[in-house]
XYZ file of N, CA, C and O in Angstrom:
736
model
N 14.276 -14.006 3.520
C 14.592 -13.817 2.125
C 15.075 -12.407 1.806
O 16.008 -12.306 1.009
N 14.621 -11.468 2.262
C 14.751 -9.653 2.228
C 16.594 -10.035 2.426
O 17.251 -10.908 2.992
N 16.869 -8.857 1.626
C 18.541 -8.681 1.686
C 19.260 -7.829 2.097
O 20.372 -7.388 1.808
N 18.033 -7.515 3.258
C 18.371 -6.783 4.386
C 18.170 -6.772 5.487
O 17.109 -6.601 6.089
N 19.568 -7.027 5.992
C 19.919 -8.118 7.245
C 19.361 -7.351 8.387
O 18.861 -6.230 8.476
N 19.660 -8.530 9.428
C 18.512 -8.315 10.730
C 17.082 -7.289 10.383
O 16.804 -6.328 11.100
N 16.457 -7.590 9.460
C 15.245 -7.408 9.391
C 14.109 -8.475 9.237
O 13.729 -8.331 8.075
N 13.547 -9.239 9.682
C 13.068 -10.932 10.272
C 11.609 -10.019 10.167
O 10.807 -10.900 9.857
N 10.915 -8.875 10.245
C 9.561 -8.400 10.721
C 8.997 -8.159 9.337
O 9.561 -7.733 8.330
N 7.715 -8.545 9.542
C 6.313 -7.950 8.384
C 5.851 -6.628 8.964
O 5.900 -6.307 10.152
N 5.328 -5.803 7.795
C 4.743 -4.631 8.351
C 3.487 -4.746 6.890
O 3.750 -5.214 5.782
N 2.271 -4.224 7.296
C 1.332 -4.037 6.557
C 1.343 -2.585 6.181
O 1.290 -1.745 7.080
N 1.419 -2.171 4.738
C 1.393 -1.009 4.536
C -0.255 -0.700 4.014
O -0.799 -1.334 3.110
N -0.975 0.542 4.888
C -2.049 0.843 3.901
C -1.956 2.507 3.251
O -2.057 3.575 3.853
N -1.762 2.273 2.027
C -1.362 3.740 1.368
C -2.468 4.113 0.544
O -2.994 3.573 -0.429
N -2.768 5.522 1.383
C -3.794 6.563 0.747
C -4.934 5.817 0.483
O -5.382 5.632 -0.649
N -5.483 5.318 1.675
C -7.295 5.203 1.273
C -7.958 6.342 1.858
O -8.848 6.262 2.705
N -7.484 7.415 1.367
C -8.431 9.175 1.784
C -9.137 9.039 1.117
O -8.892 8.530 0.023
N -10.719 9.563 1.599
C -12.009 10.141 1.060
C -11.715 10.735 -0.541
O -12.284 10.508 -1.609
N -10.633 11.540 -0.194
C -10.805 11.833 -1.797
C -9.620 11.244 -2.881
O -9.146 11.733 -3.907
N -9.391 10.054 -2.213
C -8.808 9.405 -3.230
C -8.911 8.066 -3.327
O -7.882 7.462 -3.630
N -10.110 7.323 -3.107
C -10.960 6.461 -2.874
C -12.649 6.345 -3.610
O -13.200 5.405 -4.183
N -13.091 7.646 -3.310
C -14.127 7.824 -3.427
C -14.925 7.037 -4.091
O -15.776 6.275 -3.632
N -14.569 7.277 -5.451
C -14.617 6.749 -6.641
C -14.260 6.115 -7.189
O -14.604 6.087 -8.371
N -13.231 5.091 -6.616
C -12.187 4.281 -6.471
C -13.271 2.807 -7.169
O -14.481 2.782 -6.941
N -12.481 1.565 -8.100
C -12.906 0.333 -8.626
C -13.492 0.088 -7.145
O -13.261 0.801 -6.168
N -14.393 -1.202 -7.181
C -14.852 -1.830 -6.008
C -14.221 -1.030 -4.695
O -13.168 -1.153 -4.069
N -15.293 -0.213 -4.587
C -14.082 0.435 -3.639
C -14.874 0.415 -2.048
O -14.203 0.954 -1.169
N -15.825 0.015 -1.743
C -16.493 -1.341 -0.793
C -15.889 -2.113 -0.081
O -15.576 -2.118 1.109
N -15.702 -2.985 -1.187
C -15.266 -4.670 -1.076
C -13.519 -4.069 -0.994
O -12.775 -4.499 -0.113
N -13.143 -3.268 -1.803
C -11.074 -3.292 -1.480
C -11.019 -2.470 0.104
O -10.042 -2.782 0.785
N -12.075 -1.367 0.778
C -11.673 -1.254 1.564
C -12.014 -2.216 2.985
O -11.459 -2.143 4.081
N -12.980 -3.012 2.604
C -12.916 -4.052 3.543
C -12.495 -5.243 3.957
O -12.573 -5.674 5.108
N -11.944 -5.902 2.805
C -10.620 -6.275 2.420
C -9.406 -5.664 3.359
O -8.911 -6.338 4.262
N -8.956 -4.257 3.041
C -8.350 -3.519 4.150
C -8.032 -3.658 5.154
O -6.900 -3.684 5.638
N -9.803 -3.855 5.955
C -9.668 -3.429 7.220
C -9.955 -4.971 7.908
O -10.284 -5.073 9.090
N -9.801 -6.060 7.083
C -9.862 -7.757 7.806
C -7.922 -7.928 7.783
O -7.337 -8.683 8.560
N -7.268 -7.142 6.835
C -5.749 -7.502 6.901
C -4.933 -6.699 8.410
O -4.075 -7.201 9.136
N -5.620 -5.214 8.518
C -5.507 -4.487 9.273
C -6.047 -5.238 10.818
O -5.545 -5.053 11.926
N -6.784 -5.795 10.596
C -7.484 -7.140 12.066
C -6.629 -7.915 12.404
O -6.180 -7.972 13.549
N -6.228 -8.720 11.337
C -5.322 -9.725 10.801
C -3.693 -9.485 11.700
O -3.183 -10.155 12.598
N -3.324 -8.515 11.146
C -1.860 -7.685 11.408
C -2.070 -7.349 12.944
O -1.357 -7.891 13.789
N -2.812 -6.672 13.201
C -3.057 -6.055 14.334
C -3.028 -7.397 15.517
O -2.500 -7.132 16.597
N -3.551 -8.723 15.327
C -4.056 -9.884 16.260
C -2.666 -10.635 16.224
O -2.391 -11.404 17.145
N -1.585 -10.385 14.942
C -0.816 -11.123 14.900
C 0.593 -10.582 15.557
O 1.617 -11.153 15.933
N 0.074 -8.938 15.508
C 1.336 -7.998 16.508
C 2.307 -7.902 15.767
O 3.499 -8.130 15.974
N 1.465 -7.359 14.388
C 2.311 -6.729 13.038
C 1.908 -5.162 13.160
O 0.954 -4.691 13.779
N 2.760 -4.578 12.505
C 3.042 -3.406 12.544
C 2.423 -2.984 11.330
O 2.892 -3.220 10.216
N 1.412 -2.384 11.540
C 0.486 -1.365 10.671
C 1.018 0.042 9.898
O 0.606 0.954 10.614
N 1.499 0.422 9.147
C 1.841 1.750 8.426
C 0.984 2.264 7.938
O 0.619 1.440 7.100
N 0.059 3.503 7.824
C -0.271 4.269 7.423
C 0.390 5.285 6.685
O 1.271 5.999 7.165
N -0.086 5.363 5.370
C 0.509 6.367 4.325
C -0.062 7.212 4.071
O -0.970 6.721 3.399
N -0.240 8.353 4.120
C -1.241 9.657 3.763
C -0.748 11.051 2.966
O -0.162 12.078 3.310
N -1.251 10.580 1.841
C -1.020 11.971 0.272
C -1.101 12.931 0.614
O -2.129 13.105 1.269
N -0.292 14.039 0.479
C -1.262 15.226 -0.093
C -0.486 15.847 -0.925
O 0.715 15.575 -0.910
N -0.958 16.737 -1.759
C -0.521 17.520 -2.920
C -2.040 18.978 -3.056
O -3.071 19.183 -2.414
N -1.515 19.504 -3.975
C -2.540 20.771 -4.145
C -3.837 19.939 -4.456
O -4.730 20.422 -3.760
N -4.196 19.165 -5.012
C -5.332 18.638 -5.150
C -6.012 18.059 -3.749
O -7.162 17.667 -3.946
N -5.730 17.972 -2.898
C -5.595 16.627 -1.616
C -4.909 17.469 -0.503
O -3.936 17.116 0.164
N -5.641 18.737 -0.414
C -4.711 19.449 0.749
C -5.005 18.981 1.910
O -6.088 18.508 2.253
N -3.638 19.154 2.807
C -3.636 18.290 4.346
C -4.086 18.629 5.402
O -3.246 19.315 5.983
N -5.227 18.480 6.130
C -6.150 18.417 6.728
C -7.568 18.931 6.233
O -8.532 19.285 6.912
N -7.406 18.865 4.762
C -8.703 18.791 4.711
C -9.934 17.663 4.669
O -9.394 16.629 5.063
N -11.027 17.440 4.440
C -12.226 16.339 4.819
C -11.435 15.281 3.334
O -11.271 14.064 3.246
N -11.234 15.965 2.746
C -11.053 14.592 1.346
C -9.533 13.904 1.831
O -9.261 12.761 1.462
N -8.731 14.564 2.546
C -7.686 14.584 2.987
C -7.601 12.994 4.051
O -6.875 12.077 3.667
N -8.097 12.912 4.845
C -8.834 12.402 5.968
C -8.783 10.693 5.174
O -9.052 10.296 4.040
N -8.343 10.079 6.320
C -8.613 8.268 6.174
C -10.123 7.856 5.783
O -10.972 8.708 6.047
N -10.386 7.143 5.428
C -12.069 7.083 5.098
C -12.741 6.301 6.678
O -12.185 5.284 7.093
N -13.456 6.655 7.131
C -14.071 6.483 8.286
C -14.232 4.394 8.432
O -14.343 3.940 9.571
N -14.227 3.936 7.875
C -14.128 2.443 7.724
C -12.589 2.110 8.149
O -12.464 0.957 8.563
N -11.799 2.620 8.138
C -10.465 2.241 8.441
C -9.982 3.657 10.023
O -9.829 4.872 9.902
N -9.881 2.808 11.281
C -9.103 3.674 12.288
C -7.877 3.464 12.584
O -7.565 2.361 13.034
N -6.685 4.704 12.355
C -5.539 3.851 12.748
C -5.250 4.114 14.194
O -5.704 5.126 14.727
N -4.459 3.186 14.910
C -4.589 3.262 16.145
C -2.999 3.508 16.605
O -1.984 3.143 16.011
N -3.116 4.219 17.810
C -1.535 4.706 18.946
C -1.568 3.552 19.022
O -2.643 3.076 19.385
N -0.228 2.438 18.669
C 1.144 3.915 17.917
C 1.592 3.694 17.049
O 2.770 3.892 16.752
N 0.130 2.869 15.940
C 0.614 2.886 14.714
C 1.062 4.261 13.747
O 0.397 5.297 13.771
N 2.394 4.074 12.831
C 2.810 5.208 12.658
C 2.322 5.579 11.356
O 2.317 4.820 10.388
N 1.930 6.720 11.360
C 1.963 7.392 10.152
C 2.689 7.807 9.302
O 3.697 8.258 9.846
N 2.742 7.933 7.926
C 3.735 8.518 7.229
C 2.831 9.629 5.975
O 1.732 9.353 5.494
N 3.631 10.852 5.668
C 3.056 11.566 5.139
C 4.386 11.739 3.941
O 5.607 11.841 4.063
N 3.639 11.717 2.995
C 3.836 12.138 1.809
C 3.074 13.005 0.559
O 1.917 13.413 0.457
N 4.216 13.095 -0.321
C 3.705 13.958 -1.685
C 4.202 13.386 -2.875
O 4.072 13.951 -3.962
N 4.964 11.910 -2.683
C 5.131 11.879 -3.841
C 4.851 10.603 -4.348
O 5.077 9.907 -3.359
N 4.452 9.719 -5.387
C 3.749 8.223 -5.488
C 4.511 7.313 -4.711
O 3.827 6.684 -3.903
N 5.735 7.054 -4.714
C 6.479 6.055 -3.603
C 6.933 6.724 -2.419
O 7.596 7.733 -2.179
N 6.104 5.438 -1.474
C 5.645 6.019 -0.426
C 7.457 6.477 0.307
O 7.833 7.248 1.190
N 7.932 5.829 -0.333
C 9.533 6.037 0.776
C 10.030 7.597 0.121
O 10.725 8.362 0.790
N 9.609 7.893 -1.135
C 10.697 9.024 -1.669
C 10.153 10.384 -0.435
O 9.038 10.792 -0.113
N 11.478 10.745 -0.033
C 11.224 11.988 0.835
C 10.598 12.056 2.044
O 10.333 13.125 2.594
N 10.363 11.055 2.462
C 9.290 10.292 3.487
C 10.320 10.012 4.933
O 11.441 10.520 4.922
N 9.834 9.111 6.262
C 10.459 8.887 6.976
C 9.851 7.444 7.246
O 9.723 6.988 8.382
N 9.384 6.575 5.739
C 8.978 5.207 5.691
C 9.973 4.386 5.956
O 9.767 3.562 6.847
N 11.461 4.383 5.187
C 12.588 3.744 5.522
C 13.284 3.231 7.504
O 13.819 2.358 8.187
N 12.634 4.760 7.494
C 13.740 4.833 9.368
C 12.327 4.266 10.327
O 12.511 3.666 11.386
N 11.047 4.527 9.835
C 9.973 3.193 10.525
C 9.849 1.899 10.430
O 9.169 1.174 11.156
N 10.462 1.620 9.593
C 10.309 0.414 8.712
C 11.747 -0.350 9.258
O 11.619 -1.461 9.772
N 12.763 0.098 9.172
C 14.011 0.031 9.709
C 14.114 0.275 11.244
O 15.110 -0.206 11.784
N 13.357 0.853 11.912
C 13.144 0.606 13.504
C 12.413 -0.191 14.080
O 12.395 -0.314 15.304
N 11.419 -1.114 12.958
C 9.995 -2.146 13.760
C 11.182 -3.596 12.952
O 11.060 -4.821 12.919
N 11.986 -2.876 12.548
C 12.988 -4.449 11.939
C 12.210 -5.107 11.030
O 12.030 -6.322 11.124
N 11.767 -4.502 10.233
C 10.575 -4.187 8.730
C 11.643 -5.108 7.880
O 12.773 -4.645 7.721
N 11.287 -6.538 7.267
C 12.276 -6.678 5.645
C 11.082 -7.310 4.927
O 11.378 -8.026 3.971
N 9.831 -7.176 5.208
C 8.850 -7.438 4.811
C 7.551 -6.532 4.572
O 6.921 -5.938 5.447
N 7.291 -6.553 3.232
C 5.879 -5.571 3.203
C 4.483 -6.308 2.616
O 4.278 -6.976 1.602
N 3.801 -5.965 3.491
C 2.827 -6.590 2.654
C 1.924 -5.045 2.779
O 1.816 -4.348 3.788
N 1.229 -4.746 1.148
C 0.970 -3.647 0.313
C -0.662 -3.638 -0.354
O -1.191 -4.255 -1.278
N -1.235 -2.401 0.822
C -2.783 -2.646 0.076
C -2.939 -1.106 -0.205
O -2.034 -0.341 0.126
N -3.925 -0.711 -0.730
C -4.552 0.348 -0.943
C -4.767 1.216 -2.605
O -5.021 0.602 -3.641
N -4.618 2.506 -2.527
C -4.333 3.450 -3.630
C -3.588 4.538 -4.072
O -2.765 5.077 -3.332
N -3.841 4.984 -5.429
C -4.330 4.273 -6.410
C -2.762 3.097 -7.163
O -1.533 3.103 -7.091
N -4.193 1.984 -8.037
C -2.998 1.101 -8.467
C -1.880 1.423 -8.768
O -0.756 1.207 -8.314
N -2.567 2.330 -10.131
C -1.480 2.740 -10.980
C -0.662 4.066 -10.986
O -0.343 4.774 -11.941
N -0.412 4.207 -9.650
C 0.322 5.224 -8.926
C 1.197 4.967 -8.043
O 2.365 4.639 -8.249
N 0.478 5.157 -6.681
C 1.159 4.879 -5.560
C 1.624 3.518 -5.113
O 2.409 3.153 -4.239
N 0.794 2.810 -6.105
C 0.923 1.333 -5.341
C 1.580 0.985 -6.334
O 2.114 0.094 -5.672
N 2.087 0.850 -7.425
C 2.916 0.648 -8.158
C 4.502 1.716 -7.805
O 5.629 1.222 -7.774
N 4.269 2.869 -7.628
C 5.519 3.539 -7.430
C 6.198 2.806 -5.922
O 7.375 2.554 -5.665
N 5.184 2.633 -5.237
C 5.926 1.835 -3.438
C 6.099 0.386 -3.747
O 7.112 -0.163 -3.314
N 5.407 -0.164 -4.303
C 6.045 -2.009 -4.483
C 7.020 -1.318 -5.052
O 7.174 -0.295 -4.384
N 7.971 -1.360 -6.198
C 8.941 -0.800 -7.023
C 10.007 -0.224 -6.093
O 11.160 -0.609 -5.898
N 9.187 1.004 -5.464
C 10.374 1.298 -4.489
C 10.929 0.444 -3.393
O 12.115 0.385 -3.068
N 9.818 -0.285 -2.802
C 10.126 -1.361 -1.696
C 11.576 -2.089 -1.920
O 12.590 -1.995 -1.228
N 11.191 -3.338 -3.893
C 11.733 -3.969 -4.234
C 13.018 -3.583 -4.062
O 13.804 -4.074 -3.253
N 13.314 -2.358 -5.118
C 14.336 -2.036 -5.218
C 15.357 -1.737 -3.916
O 16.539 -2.079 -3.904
N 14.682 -1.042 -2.837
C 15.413 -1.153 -1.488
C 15.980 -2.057 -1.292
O 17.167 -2.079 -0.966
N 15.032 -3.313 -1.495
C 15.688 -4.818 -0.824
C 14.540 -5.650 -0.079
O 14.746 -6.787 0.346
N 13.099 -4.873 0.066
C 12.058 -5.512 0.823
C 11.668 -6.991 -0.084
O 12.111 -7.030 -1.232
N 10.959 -8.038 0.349
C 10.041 -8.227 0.175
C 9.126 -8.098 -0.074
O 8.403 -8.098 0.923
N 8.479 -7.926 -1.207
C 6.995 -7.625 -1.154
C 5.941 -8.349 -1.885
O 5.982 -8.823 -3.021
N 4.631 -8.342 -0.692
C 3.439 -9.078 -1.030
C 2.332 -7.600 -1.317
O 2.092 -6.599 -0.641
N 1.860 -8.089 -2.654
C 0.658 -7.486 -2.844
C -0.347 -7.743 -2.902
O -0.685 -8.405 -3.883
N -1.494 -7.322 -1.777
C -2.424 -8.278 -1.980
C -3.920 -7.773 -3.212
O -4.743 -6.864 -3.322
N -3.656 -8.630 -3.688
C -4.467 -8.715 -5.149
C -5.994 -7.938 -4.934
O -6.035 -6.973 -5.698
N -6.982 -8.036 -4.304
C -7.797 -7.917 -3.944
C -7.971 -6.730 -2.656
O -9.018 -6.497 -2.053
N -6.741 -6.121 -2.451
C -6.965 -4.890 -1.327
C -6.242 -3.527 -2.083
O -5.951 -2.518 -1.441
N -5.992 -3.677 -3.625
C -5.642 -2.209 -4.139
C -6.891 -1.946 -5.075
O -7.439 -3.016 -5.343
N -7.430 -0.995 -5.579
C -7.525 0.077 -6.327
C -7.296 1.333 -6.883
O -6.486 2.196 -6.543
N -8.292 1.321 -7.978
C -8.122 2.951 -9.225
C -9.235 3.353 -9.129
O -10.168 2.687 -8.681
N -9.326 4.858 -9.659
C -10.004 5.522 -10.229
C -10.012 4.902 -11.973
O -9.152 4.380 -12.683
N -11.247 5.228 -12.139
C -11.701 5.309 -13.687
C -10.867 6.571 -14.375
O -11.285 7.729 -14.396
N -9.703 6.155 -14.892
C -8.803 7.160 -15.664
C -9.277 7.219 -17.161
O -9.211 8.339 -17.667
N -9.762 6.159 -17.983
C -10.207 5.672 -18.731
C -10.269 6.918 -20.576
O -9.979 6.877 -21.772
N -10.994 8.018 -19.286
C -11.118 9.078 -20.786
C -9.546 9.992 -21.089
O -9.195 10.722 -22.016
N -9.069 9.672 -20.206
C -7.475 10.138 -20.080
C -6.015 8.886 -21.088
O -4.789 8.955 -21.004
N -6.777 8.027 -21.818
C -6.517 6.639 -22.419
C -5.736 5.472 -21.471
O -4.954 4.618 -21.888
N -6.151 5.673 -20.153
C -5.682 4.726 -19.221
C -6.969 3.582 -19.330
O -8.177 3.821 -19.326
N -6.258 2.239 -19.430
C -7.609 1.064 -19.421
C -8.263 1.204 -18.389
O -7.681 1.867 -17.531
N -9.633 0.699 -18.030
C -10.519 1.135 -17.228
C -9.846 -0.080 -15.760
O -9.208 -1.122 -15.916
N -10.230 0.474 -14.624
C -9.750 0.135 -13.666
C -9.955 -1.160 -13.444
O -8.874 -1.585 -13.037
N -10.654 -1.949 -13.476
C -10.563 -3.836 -13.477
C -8.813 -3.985 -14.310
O -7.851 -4.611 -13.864
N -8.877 -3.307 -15.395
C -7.607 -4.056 -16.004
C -6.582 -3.584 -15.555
O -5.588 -4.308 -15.513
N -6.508 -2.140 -15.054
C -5.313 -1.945 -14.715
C -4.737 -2.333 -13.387
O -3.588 -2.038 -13.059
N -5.739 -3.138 -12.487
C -5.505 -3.603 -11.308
C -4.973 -4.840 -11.821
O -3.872 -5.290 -11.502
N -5.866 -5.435 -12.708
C -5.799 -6.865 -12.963
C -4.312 -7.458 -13.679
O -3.759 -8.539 -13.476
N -3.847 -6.182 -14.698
C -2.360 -6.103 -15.213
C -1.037 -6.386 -13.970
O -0.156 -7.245 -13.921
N -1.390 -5.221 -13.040
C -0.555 -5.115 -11.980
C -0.669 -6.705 -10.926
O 0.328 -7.299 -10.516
N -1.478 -6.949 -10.777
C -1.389 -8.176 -10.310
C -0.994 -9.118 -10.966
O -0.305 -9.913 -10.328
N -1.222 -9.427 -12.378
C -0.493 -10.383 -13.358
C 1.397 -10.107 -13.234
O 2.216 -10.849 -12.692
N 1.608 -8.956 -13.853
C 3.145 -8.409 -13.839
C 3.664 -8.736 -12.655
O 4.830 -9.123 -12.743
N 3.240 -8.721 -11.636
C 4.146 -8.113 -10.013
C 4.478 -9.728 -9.657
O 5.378 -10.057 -8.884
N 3.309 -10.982 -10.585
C 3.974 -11.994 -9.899
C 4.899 -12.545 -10.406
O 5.130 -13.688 -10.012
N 5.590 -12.079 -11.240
C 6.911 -12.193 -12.052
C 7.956 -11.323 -12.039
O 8.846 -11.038 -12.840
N 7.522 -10.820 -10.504
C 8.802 -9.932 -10.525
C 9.873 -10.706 -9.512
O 9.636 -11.246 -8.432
N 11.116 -10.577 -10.219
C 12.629 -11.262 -9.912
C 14.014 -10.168 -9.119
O 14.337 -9.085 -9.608
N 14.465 -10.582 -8.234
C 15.270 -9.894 -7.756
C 16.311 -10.709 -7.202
O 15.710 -11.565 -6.553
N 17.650 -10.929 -7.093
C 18.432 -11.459 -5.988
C 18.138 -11.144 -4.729
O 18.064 -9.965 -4.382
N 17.842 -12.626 -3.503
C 17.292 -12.306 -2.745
C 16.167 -11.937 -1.957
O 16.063 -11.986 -0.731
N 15.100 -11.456 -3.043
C 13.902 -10.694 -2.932
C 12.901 -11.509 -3.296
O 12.943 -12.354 -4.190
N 11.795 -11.185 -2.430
C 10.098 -11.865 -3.284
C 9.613 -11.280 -3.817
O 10.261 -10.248 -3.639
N 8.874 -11.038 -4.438
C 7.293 -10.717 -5.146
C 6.491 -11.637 -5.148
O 6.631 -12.707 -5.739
N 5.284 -11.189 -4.270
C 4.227 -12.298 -4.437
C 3.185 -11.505 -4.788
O 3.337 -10.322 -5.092
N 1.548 -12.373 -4.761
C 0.139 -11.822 -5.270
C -0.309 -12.755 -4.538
O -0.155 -13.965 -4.701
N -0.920 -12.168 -3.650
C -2.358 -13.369 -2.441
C -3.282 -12.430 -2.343
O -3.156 -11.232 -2.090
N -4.269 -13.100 -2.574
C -5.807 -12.366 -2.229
C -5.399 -12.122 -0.231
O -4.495 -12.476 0.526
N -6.966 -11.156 -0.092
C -6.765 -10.957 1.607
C -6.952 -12.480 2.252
O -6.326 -12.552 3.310
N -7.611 -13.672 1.926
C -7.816 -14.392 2.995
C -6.736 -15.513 3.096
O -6.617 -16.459 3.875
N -5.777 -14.958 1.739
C -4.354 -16.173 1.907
C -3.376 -15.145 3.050
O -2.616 -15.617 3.896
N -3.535 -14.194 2.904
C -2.347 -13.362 3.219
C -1.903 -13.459 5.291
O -2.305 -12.897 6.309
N -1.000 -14.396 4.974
C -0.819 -14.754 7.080
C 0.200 -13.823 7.578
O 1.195 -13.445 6.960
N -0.184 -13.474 8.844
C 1.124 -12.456 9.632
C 1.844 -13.728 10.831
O 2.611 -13.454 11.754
N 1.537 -14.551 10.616
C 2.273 -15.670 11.693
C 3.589 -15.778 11.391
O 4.228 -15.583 10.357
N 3.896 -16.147 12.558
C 5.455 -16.230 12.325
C 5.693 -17.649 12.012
O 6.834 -18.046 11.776
């Protein structure tokens, strides 16, 4: 379906589940274990795992908050990608990984919703990917006193919206982790 040719491959993206941008994160338990059964999942099915990792002055790089949260290991030679800015492709070298594993498929977990995981589905789309989000493997922080709705809804919004998103060519879907298949 992706409308971008000779690309036939799924890749699982997990963006920014760092210690310190998790922490405090909605159900943030249950979304990172969720995570790490898709990351099983991908891995058994001989899908290609992406790792996305923030930093900015808040989230400096190599520091402990910096750092994957110890529940999730990524493994040689799954690739990493480092960024600074909410979509994971802007400025990044996500495109030319993604475009070398013959990537026209994403399927999209992690944090935060209403950031990164909204700025990378968006960016995906617009590229030309496919993309599956799985409902039940993103979270937020409690933005709440900042007049952002408290994190159940703003996950729960983004999952409502994203399954109505339309493109020539393109999917948008919403599957919880135990619909979500890497089979060919």
């Amino acid at each position: 379906m992706t409308t971008l040719r000779d690309r036939p491959n799924t890749a699982l993206l997990v963006i920014d589940v760092q210690k310190g941008v998790v922490d405090e994160a909605h159900q943030r338990d249950a979304v990172v274990a969720n995570i790490g059964k898709l990351v099983e999942k991908a891995r058994s099915a001989g899908v290609t795992v992406v790792w996305v990792q923030h930093s900015d002055e808040h989230l400096a790089k190599g520091s402990d908050a910096w750092e994957y949260v110890p529940e999730l290991t990524r493994q040689e030679p799954e690739p990493v990608v480092h960024k600074t800015f909410g979509d994971s492709f802007e400025d990044t070298d996500l495109e030319e990984v993604l475009a070398g594993a013959g990537v026209g498929r994403l399927v999209v977990t992690g944090a935060q919703t209403d950031a990164c995981i909204r700025s990378t589905i968006h960016g995906a789309f617009v590229r030309g990917y496919d993309v599956t989000l799985v409902a039940d493997a993103h979270t937020a922080s409690d933005n709440s006193a900042w007049g952002s709705p408290p994190p159940d809804q703003v996950i729960a919004h983004t999952n409502l919206y994203w399954r109505f998103q339309s493109a020539p060519g393109r999917t948008a879907v919403v599957a919880g982790t135990e619909d979500v298949g890497f089979g060919g």
